[in-house]
C-alpha positions as a LaTeX table, in Angstrom:
\begin{tabular}{lrrr}
\hline
Residue & $x$ (\AA) & $y$ (\AA) & $z$ (\AA) \\
\hline
Met1 & $-14.51$ & 10.76 & 4.68 \\
Asp2 & $-11.57$ & 12.66 & 3.20 \\
Ala3 & $-8.98$ & 9.95 & 2.38 \\
Glu4 & $-5.52$ & 10.51 & 0.93 \\
Val5 & $-2.76$ & 7.99 & 0.22 \\
Arg6 & 0.66 & 9.60 & 0.21 \\
Asn7 & 4.16 & 8.28 & $-0.33$ \\
Ala8 & 6.24 & 9.22 & 2.71 \\
Thr9 & 9.57 & 8.53 & 1.03 \\
Asp10 & 11.56 & 9.72 & 4.05 \\
Arg11 & 9.94 & 6.88 & 6.06 \\
Ser12 & 9.78 & 4.33 & 3.17 \\
Arg13 & 6.06 & 3.88 & 3.52 \\
Tyr14 & 2.73 & 4.79 & 2.06 \\
Glu15 & 0.38 & 6.44 & 4.51 \\
Leu16 & $-3.40$ & 6.55 & 4.54 \\
Val17 & $-4.52$ & 9.90 & 5.92 \\
Leu18 & $-8.13$ & 10.50 & 6.99 \\
Asp19 & $-9.12$ & 14.00 & 8.01 \\
Gly20 & $-5.47$ & 14.89 & 8.68 \\
Glu21 & $-4.68$ & 11.78 & 10.76 \\
Val22 & $-2.46$ & 8.86 & 9.63 \\
Val23 & $-4.61$ & 5.77 & 10.18 \\
Gly24 & $-2.66$ & 3.20 & 8.17 \\
Val25 & 0.74 & 2.49 & 6.68 \\
Ala26 & 2.21 & 0.17 & 4.06 \\
Asp27 & 5.96 & $-0.13$ & 4.62 \\
Tyr28 & 8.28 & $-0.80$ & 1.70 \\
His29 & 11.91 & $-0.97$ & 0.73 \\
Arg30 & 13.49 & $-0.87$ & $-2.69$ \\
Ala31 & 15.27 & $-3.79$ & $-4.34$ \\
Gly32 & 16.36 & $-2.77$ & $-7.84$ \\
Asp33 & 13.30 & $-1.71$ & $-9.83$ \\
Ala34 & 10.89 & $-3.29$ & $-7.32$ \\
Leu35 & 9.34 & $-2.20$ & $-4.05$ \\
Ile36 & 9.07 & $-4.93$ & $-1.44$ \\
Phe37 & 6.00 & $-4.53$ & 0.80 \\
Pro38 & 6.69 & $-6.45$ & 4.03 \\
His39 & 4.06 & $-4.93$ & 6.33 \\
Thr40 & 0.71 & $-3.16$ & 6.14 \\
Val41 & $-1.35$ & $-2.02$ & 9.12 \\
Ile42 & $-4.51$ & $-0.04$ & 9.82 \\
Glu43 & $-5.11$ & 1.43 & 13.28 \\
Ser44 & $-7.09$ & $-1.14$ & 15.29 \\
Asp45 & $-10.09$ & 1.14 & 15.88 \\
Arg46 & $-10.37$ & 1.77 & 12.10 \\
Arg47 & $-10.25$ & $-1.84$ & 10.89 \\
Gly48 & $-13.14$ & $-3.46$ & 9.05 \\
Gln49 & $-13.99$ & $-0.34$ & 7.04 \\
Gly50 & $-12.17$ & $-1.18$ & 3.80 \\
Leu51 & $-9.31$ & 1.20 & 4.59 \\
Gly52 & $-6.61$ & $-1.40$ & 3.93 \\
Glu53 & $-7.86$ & $-1.76$ & 0.38 \\
Ile54 & $-7.89$ & 2.02 & $-0.10$ \\
Leu55 & $-4.30$ & 2.19 & 1.19 \\
Val56 & $-2.96$ & $-0.65$ & $-0.97$ \\
Arg57 & $-4.83$ & 0.46 & $-4.09$ \\
Gly58 & $-3.46$ & 3.99 & $-3.70$ \\
Ala59 & 0.07 & 2.69 & $-3.13$ \\
Leu60 & $-0.05$ & 0.39 & $-6.16$ \\
Asp61 & $-1.48$ & 3.12 & $-8.37$ \\
Asp62 & 1.48 & 5.28 & $-7.39$ \\
Val63 & 3.93 & 2.42 & $-8.01$ \\
Arg64 & 2.40 & 1.95 & $-11.47$ \\
Ser65 & 2.75 & 5.65 & $-12.29$ \\
Arg66 & 6.47 & 5.44 & $-11.43$ \\
Gly67 & 7.05 & 2.36 & $-13.60$ \\
Asp68 & 8.17 & 0.16 & $-10.70$ \\
Lys69 & 7.24 & $-3.41$ & $-9.78$ \\
Val70 & 6.08 & $-4.96$ & $-6.49$ \\
Val71 & 7.12 & $-7.90$ & $-4.33$ \\
Pro72 & 4.17 & $-8.54$ & $-1.98$ \\
Gln73 & 5.63 & $-10.11$ & 1.17 \\
Cys74 & 2.77 & $-8.82$ & 3.32 \\
Trp75 & $-0.22$ & $-11.21$ & 3.37 \\
Phe76 & $-2.67$ & $-8.33$ & 2.89 \\
Val77 & $-0.91$ & $-7.04$ & $-0.22$ \\
Arg78 & $-0.69$ & $-10.61$ & $-1.60$ \\
Asp79 & $-4.42$ & $-11.08$ & $-1.00$ \\
Phe80 & $-5.11$ & $-7.76$ & $-2.73$ \\
Phe81 & $-3.28$ & $-8.99$ & $-5.84$ \\
His82 & $-5.31$ & $-12.22$ & $-5.85$ \\
Ala83 & $-8.59$ & $-10.31$ & $-5.54$ \\
Asn84 & $-7.62$ & $-7.65$ & $-8.11$ \\
Pro85 & $-5.98$ & $-9.30$ & $-11.14$ \\
Glu86 & $-5.92$ & $-5.95$ & $-12.97$ \\
Tyr87 & $-2.85$ & $-5.16$ & $-10.84$ \\
Ser88 & $-0.94$ & $-8.37$ & $-11.75$ \\
Asp89 & 1.23 & $-6.48$ & $-14.24$ \\
Leu90 & 2.93 & $-4.86$ & $-11.23$ \\
Leu91 & 4.24 & $-8.15$ & $-9.84$ \\
Ala92 & 8.00 & $-8.49$ & $-10.07$ \\
Ala93 & 9.19 & $-11.59$ & $-11.91$ \\
\hline
\end{tabular}
């Protein structure tokens, strides 16, 4: 499986691309120095394969490299933070 997480800034979302096909997205919008993540989705026929975690981890790694913070409004992103405390430094105050 050839997976890539890319920031599609023109669409304000991170995309998970597998073998050239977008199979998941994590929408965001900026509020000051934070990115608010309101919605994350994986194509229904691709769910249950850990792809949501790959998408969110890739997105948060990119956010970290840019020095931004995160507001996790999406339940999946919130759950990711709870399960992965090593990312808690990215949470906006």
